[in-house]
Coordinates of C-alpha atoms (C1' of nucleotides) in Angstrom, one line a residue:
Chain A
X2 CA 39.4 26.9 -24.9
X3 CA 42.6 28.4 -26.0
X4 CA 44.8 26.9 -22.8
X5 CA 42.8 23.7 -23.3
X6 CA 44.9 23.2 -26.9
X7 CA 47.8 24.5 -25.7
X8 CA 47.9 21.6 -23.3
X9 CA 47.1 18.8 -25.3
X10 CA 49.4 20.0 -27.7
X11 CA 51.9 20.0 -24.9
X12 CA 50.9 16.8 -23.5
X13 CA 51.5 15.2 -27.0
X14 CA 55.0 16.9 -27.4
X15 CA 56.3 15.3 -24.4
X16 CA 55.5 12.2 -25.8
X17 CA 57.3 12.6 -28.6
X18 CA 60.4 13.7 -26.6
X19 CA 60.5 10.6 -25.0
X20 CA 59.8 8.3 -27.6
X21 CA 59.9 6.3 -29.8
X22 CA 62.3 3.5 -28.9
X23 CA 63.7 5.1 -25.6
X24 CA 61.3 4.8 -23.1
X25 CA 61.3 7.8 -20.3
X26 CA 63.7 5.9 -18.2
X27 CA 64.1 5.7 -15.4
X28 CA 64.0 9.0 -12.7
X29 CA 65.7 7.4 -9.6
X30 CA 67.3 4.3 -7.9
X31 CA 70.5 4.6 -9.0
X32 CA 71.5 1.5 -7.8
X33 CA 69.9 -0.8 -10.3
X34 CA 71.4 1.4 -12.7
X35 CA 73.1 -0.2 -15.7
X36 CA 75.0 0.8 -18.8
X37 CA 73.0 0.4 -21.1
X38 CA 74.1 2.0 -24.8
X39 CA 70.6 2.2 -26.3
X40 CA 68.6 3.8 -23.4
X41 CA 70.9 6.5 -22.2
X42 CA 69.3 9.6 -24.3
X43 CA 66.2 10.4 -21.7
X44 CA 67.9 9.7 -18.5
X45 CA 70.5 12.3 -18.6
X46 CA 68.1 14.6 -20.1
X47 CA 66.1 14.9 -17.0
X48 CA 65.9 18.7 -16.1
X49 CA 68.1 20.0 -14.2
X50 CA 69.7 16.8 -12.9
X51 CA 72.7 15.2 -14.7
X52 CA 74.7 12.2 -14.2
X53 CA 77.5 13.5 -16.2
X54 CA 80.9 13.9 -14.1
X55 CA 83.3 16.7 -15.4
X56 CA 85.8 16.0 -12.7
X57 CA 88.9 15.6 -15.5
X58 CA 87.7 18.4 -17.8
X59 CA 87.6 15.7 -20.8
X60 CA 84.6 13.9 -22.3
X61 CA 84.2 10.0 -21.0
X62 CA 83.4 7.8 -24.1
X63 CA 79.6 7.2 -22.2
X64 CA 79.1 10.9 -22.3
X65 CA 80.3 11.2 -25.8
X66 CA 77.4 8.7 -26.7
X67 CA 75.0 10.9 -24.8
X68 CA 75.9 13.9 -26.8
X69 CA 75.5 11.9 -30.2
X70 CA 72.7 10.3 -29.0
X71 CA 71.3 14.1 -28.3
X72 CA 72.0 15.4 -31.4
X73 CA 70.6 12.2 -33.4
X74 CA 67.3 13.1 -31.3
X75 CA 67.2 16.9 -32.5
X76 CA 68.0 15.2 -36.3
X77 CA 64.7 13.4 -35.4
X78 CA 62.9 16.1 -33.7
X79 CA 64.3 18.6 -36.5
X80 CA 63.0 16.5 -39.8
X81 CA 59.6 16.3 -38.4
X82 CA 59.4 20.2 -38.1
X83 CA 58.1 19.8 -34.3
X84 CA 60.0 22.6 -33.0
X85 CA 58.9 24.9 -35.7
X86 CA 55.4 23.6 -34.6
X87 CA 55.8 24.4 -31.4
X88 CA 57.2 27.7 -31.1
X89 CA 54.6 28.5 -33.8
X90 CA 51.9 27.3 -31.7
X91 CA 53.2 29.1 -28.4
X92 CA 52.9 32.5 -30.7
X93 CA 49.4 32.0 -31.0
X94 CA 48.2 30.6 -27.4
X95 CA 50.6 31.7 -25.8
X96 CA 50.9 35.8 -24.0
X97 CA 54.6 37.1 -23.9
X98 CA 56.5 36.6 -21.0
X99 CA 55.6 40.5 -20.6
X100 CA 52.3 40.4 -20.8
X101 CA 52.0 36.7 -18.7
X102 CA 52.6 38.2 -15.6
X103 CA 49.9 40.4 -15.8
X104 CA 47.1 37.4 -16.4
X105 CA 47.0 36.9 -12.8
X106 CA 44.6 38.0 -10.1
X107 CA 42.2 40.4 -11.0
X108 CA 42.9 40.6 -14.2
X109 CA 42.4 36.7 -15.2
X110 CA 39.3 37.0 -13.2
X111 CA 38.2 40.2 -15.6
X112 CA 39.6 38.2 -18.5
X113 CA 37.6 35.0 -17.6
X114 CA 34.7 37.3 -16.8
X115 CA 34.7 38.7 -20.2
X116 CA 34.5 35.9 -22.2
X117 CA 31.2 34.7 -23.8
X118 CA 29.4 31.6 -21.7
X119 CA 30.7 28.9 -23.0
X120 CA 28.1 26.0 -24.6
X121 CA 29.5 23.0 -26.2
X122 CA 29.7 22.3 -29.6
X123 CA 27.3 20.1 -30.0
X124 CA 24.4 22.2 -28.0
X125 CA 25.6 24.3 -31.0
X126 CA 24.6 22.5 -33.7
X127 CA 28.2 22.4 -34.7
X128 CA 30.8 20.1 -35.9
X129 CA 33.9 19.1 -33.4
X130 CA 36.6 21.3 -34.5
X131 CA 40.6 19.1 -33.7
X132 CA 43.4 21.1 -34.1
X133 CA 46.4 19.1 -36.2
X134 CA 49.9 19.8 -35.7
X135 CA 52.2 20.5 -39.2
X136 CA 53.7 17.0 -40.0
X137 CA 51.5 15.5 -37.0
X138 CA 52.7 11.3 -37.0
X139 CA 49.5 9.5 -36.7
X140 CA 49.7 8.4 -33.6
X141 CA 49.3 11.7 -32.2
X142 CA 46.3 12.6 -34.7
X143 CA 44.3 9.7 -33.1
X144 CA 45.0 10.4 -29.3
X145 CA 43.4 13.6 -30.2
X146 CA 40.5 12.3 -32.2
X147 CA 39.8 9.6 -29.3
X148 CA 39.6 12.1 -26.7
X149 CA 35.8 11.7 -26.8
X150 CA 33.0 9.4 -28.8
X151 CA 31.4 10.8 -30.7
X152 CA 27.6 12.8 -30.1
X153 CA 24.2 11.6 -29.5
X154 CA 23.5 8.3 -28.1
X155 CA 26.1 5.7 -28.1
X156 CA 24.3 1.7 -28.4
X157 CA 24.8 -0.7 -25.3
X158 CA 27.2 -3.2 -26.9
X159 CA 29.0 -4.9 -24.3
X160 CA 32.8 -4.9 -25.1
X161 CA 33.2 -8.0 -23.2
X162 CA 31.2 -10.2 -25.9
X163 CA 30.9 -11.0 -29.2
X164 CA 29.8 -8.1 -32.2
X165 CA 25.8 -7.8 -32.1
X166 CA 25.6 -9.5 -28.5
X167 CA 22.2 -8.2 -27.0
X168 CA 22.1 -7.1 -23.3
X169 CA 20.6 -10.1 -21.5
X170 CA 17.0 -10.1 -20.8
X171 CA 17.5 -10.5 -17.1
X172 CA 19.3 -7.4 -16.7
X173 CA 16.2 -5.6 -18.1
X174 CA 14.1 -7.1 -15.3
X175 CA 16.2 -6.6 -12.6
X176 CA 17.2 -3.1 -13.6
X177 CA 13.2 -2.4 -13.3
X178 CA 13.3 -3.1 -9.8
X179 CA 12.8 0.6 -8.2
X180 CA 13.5 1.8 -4.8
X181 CA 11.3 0.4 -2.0
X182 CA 8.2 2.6 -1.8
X183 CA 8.5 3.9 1.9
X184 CA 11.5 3.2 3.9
X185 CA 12.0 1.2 6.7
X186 CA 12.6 3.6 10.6
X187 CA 15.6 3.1 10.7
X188 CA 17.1 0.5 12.9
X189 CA 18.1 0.3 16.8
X190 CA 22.2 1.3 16.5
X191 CA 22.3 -2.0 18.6
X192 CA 20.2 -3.9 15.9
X193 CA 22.4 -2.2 12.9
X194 CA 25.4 -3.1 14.7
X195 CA 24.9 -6.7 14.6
X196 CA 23.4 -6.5 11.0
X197 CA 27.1 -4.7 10.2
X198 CA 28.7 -7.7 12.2
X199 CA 26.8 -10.1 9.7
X200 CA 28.0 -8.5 6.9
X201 CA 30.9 -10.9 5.2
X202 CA 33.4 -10.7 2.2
X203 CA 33.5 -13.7 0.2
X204 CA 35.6 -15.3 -2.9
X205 CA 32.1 -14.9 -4.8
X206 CA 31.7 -11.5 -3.4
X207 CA 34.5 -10.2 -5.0
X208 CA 35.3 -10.0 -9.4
X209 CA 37.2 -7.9 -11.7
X210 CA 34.4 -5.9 -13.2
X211 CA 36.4 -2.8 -15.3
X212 CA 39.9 -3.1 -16.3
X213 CA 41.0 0.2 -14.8
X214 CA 41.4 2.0 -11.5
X215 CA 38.0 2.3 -10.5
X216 CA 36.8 5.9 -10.0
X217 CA 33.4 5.4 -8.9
X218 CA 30.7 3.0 -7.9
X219 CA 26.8 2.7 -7.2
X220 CA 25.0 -0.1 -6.0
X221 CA 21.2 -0.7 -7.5
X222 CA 18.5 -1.0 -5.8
X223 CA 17.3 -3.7 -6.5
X224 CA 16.8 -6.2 -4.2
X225 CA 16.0 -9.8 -5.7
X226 CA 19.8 -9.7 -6.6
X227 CA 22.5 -7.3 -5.6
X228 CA 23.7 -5.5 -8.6
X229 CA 26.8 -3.2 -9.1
X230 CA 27.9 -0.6 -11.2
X231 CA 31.7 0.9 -11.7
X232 CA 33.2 3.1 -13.5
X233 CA 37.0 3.3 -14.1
X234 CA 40.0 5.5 -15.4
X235 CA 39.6 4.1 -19.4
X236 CA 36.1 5.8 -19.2
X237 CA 34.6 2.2 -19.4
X238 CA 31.6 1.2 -17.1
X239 CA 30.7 -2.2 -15.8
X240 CA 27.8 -3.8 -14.5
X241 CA 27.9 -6.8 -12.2
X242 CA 24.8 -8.9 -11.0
X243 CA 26.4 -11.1 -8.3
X244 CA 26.0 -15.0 -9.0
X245 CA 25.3 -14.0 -12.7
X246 CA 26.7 -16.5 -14.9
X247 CA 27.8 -16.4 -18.7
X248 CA 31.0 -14.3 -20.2
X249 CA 32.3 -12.7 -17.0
X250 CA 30.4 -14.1 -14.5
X251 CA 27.7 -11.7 -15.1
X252 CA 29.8 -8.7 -16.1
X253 CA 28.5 -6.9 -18.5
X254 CA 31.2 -4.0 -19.8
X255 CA 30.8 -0.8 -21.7
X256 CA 32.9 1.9 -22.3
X257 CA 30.4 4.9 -22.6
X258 CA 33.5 7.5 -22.3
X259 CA 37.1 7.6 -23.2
X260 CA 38.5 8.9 -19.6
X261 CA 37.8 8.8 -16.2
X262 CA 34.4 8.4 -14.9
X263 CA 34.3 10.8 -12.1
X264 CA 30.5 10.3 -10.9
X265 CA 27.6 7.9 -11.1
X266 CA 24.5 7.4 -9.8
X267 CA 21.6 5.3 -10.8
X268 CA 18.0 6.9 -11.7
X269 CA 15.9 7.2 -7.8
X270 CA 12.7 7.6 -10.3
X271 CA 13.9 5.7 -13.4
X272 CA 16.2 2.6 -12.1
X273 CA 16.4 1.4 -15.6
X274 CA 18.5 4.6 -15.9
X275 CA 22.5 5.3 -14.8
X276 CA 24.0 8.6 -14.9
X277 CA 27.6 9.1 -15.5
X278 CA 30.0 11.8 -15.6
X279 CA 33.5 11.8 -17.0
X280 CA 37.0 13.9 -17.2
X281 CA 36.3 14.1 -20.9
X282 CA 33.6 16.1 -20.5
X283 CA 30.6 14.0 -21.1
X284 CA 27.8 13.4 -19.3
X285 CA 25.5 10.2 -19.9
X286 CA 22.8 8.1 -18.9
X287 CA 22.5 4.7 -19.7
X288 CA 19.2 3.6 -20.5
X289 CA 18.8 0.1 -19.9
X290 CA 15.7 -0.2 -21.7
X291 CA 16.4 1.5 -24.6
X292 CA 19.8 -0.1 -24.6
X293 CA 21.7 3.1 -25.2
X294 CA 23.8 5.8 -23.6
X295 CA 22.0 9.0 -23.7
X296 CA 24.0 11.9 -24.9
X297 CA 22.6 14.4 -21.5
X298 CA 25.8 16.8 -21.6
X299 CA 28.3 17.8 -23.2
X300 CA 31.5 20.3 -22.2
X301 CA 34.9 20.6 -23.3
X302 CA 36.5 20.7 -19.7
X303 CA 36.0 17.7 -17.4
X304 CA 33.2 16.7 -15.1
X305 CA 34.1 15.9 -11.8
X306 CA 30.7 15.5 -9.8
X307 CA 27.3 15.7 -10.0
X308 CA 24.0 15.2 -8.0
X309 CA 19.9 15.3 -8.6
X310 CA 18.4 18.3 -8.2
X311 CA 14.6 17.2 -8.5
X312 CA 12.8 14.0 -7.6
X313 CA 12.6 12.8 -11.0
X314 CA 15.9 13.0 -11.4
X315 CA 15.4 15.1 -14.4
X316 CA 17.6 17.8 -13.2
X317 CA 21.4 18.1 -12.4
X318 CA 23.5 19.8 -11.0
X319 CA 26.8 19.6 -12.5
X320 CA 30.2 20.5 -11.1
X321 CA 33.4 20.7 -13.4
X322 CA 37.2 21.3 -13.4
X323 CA 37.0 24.6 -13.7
X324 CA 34.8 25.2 -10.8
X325 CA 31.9 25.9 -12.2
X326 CA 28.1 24.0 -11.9
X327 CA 26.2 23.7 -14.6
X328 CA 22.0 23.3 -13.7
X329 CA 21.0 20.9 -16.6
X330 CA 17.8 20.3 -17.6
X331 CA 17.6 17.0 -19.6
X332 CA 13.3 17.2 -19.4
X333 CA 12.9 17.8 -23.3
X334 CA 14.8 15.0 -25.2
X335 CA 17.8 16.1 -27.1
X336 CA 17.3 19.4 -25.8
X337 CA 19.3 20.0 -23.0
X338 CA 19.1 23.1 -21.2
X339 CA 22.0 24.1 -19.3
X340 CA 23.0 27.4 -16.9
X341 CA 26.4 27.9 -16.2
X342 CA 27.5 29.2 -12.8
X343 CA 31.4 29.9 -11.4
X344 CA 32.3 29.6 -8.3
X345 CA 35.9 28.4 -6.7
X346 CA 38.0 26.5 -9.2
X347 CA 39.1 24.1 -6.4
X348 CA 35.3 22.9 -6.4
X349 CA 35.6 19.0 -5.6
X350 CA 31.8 17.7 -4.4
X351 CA 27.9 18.8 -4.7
X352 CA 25.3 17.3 -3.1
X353 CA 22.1 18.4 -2.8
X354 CA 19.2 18.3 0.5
X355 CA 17.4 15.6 0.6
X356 CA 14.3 17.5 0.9
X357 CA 14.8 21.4 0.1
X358 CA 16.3 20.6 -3.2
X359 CA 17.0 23.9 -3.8
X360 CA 20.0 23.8 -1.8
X361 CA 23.0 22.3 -2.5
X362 CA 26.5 22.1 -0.6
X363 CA 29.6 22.8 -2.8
X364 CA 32.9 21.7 -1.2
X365 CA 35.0 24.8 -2.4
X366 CA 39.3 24.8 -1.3
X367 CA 38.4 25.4 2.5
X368 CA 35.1 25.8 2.8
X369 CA 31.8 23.7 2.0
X370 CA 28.9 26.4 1.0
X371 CA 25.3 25.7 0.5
X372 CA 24.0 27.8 -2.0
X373 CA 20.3 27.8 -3.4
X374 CA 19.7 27.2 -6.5
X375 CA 17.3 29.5 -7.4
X376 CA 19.6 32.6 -6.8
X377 CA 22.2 31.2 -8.4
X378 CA 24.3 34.1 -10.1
X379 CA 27.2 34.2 -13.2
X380 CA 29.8 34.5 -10.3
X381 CA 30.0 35.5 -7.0
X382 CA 26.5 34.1 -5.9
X383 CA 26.4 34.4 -1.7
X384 CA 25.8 31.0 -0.1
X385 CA 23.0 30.6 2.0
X386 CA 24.9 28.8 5.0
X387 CA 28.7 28.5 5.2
X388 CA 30.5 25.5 7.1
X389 CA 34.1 26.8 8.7
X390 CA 37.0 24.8 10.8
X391 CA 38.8 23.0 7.7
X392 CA 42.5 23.5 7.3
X393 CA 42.9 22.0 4.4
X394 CA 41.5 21.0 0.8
X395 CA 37.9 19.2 1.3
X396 CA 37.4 16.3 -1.3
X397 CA 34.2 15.4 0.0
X398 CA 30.8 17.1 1.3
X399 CA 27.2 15.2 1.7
X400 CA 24.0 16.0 3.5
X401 CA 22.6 13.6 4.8
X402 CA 20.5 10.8 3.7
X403 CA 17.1 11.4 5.1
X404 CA 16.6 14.7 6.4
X405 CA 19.9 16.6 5.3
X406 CA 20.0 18.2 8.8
X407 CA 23.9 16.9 8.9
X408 CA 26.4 17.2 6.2
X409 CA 29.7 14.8 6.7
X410 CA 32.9 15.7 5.0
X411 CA 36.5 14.5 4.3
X412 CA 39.7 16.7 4.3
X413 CA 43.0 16.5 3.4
X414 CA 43.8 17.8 7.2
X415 CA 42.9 13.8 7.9
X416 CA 39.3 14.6 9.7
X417 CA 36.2 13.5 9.0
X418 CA 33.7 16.2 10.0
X419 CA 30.3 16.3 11.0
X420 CA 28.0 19.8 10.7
X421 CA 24.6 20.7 11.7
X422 CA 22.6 22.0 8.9
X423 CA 19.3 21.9 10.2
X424 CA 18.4 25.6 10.9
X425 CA 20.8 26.5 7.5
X426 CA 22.0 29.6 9.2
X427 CA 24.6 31.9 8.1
X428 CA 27.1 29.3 9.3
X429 CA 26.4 25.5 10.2
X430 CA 28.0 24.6 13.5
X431 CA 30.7 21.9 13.8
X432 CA 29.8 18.8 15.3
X433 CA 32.2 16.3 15.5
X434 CA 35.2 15.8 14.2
X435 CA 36.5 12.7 14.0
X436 CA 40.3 12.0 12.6
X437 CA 41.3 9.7 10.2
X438 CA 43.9 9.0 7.6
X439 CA 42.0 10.0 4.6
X440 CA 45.1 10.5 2.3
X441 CA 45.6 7.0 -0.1
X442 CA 48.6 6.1 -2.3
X443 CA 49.8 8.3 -4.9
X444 CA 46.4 9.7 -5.9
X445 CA 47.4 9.8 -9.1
X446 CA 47.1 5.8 -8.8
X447 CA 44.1 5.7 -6.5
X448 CA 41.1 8.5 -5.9
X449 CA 40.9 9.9 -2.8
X450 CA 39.6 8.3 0.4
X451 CA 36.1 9.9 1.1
X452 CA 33.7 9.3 3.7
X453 CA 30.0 8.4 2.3
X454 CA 26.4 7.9 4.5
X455 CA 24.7 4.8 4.6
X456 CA 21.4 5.6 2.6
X457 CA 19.2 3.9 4.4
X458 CA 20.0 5.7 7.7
X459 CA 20.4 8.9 9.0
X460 CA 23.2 8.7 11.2
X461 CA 25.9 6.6 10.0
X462 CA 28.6 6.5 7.0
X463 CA 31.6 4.6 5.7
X464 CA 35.1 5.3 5.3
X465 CA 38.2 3.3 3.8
X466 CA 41.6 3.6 5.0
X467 CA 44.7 2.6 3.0
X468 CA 47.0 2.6 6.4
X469 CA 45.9 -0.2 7.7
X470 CA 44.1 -1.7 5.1
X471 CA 40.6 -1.4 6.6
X472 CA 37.0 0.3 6.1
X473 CA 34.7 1.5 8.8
X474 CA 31.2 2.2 9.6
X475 CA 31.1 5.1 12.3
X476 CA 28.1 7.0 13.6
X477 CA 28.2 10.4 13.6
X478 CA 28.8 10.8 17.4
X479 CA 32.1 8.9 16.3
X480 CA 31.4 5.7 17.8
X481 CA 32.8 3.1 15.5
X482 CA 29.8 0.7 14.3
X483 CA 32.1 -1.8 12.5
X484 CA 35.7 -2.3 11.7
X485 CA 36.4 -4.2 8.3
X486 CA 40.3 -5.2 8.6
X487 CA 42.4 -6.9 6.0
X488 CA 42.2 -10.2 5.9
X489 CA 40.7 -13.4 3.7
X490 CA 39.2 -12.1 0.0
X491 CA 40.1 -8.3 1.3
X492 CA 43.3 -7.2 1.1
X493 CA 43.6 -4.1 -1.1
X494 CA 43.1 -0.6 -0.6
X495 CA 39.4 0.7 -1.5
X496 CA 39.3 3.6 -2.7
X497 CA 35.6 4.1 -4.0
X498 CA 33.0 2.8 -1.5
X499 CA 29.1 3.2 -1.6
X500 CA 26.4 0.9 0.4
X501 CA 23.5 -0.5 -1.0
X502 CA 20.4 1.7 -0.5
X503 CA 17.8 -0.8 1.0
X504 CA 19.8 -4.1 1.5
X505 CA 23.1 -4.5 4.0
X506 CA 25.2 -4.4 1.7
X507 CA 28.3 -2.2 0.6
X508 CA 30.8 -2.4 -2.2
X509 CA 34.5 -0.9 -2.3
X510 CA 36.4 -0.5 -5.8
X511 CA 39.8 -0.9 -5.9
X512 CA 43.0 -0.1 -8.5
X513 CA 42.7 -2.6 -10.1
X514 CA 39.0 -2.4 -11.6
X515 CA 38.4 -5.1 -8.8
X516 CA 35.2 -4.4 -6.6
X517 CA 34.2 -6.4 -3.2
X518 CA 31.2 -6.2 -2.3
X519 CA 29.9 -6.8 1.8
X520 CA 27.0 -8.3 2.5
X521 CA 25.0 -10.8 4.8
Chain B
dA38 C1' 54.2 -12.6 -20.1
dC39 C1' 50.8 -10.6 -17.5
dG40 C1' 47.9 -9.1 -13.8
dT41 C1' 48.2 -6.5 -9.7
dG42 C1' 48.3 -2.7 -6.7
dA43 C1' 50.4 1.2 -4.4
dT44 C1' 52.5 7.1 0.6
dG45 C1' 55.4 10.6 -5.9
dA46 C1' 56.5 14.3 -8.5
dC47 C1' 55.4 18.2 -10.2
dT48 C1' 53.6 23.1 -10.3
dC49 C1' 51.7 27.0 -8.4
dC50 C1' 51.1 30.7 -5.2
Chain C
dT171 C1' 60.6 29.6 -0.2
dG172 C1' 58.0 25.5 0.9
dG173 C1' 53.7 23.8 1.7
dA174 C1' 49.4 23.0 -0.6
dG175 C1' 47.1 21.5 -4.5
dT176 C1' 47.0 18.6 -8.5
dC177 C1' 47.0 14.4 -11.2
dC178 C1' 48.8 14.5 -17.7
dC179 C1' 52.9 10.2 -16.6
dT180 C1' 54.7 3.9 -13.8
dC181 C1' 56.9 0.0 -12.4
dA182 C1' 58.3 -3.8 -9.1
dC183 C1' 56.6 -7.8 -7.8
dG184 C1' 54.6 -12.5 -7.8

DNA sequence: ACGTGATGACTCC
DNA sequence: TGGAGTCCCTCACG
């Protein structure tokens, strides 16, 4: 909890070192660069790098401006007591430099060990505690206060309409639609082929349904009309019936959390019900019926995945930035139950059999591990299988649909990889590998690429690719099913893709809060 | 002005 | 060191 202040602290520091009225500036192409007397302070500050030129030993008159422009900024930084502040601050979070060398290895690992289990606040009964700088400008007091709405349920109002707008009564309807009661065998490959080939992109196939970068998407399953959730980088969620009319064109937007919404999934025994999870922390469910966002859990670090551990949906299991998964138990209203489990920090994806639900595969640095569930431990819990052969960082790892005897997975080492985790033996065996350029644009801008099954088979999955702009159905022999290339109404990298549980259908979200959906 | 969309930059080990 | 891991932050273009 400690580190966590220190680095919003710091976070809102270097915000004050760049601002108010100078910008950043700019950190490269010098070529555009122009004299420019008021926004000269931050570029030459840049660590490290300098444009000043001391080739004559004397001062030019632009770097005599540079110096009074520097100390006019310490006048600034001086009258507001910020570097009081801050060294006052790194004496209470912070080790000495002595004694920070030693918090490494085993030591952090006995430090972390030795501290309590952590429970949020509000599972405490206890009031939000926000830690307020001396002489803190207001600005800074409300980027700390926003960092998260408030407790307990939050009321379905639409940001996209007027004050006191009520959800339409459609939506209700629609939402109520469950999943079909047995499924379909699944299809010939030639037969699914030539469904994929009827599968088209069209101008009212495609809207601007969150404002941000999306982060994540689920299709419902209902079937009378295809609707579309998405969840984006503000923390906001939006739903889209396709051909709805009204504000939007049948977009209905909510902003259930204040950063990015890592996860989602709607309810496989509620559908009125969507499950969220977020970077600040937060895990909801929307209740459509209700008209509310459930308060389900609640953690100061981020959430960063999450699955169902039991057929109704009741229990989670929840993975967060610290690598830890959290078994949540949301049966008793408003009384959460949570377990708290750590494994590798560099945990990125859980997903859990189909069928055993017990197990569940954790995509940990290099390795995905299926552990079970119920011998989960406080750390160092042994996984029941173990699947080996990635080089790199895996940011993806799901069993599959039906029968969970495969699991697929995505890795920075650009290959797709299919295992064989039917027996569940000490180590799965590799499959087939398959490669592909899984890395996007600056993640920072755009999630990562990852390669998700078609639910209603057993077999097949779909990848994006930002180079060239294309998605792709394969099967897990690596045959390619169907090649989606730029082209009319689809020309943007999509980041987020998930097809539509029942209907041929699949949606991709994009940057820029844009999703297009695929369907015949 | 504003919406759009993308192959850095930084830190850590 | 430099490659791997990580995302707090942007900005040029039409």
């Amino acid at each position: 909890m400690e580190t966590r202040r220190t680095k919003r602290v710091t976070v809102a520091v270097q915000s004050l070192e760049m601002s108010p009225a100078e910008g950043p500036g700019r950190r490269s192409a010098p070529k555009r660069y122009r004299y420019s007397p008021e926004k000269t302070h931050a570029k030459t500050q840049k660590k490290g790098k300098t444009t000043t030129r001391s080739d004559h030993g004397g001062l030019s008159p632009y770097e005599l401006e540079r110096l009074e422009n520097i100390r006019q900024n310490q006048a600034f930084l001086s009258s507001i007591n910020l570097f009081q502040a801050t060294e006052e601050l790194k004496q209470l979070t912070q080790p000495k430099a002595s004694q920070r060398r030693l918090l490494s290895g085993r030591v952090k690992a006995a430090a972390k060990e030795a501290l309590p289990a952590r429970k949020s606040l509000r599972l405490q009964n206890k009031e939000p505690n926000t830690l307020i700088l001396p002489g803190e400008p207001e600005g800074l007091l409300y980027m700390q206060t926003s960092l998260k709405k408030p407790p307990g349920p939050l009321p379905m109002d639409p940001i996209n309409m007027d004050e006191g707008s009520k959800l339409p009564s459609s939506l209700l309807e629609l939402c109520s639609e469950g999943y079909p009661e047995e499924r379909k065998v699944d299809l010939d490959l030639k037969d699914y082929r030539s469904a994929l080939k009827n599968m088209r992109i069209t101008e009212d196939t495609v809207a601007k349904v969150v404002k941000g970068h999306i982060y994540s998407a689920s299709f419902h399953p209902c079937t009378s009309s295809l609707l579309v959730a998405a969840g984006d980088k503000l923390g906001n969620v939006g739903l889209w019936k396709l051909g709805g009319e009204g504000v939007d064109d049948g977009v209905l937007l909510f902003e259930p959390h204040t950063r990015p919404v890592s996860c989602m999934a709607f309810s496989r025994a509620h559908p009125t019900q969507l499950l969220s999870c977020s970077y600040d922390g937060s895990l909801r469910c929307m209740d459509v019926e209700k008209a509310v966002f459930h308060d389900v859990y609640d953690i100061e670090d981020g959430l960063r995945t999450f699955d169902f551990m039991s057929r109704d949906c009741s229990t989670l299991v929840v993975g967060n930035w610290l690598g830890e998964v959290a078994i949540v138990d949301r049966r008793t209203p408003g009384n959460t139950h949570e377990s708290l489990h750590s494994l590798d920090k560099t945990l990125r994806c859980v997903s859990v059999h189909p069928l055993q639900k017990q197990y569940f595969a954790v995509a940990e640095r290099r390795t995905v591990n299926i552990y079970d569930s119920r011998c989960l431990k406080n750390s160092k819990t042994p996984a029941v299988s173990q699947l080996h052969g990635h080089s790199l960082s895996i940011s993806s790892a799901y069993f599959s649909p039906c029968t969970g005897n495969r699991l697929l997975t995505t890795c920075m080492d650009e290959m797709i990889r299919i295992y064989d985790t039917s027996s569940m033996t000490e180590k799965s065996p590799l499959l087939t590998s398959i490669r592909h350029n899984t890395h996007t644009a600056r993640p920072t801008k755009l999630t990562k690429l990852s390669a998700v099954w078609d639910p209603k088979r057993e077999d097949c999955f779909v990848v994006s690719s930002s180079r060239p702009r294309s998605v792709q159905v394969f099967h897990q022999s690596g045959q390619l099913q169907r090649h989606f290339v730029d082209g009319e109404n689809f020309n943007t990298v999509l980041s987020v893709a998930a097809f539509h549980p029942s209907r041929n259908a699949f949606v991709g979200g994009n940057g820029s809060g844009r999703l297009q959906v695929f369907s015949d």
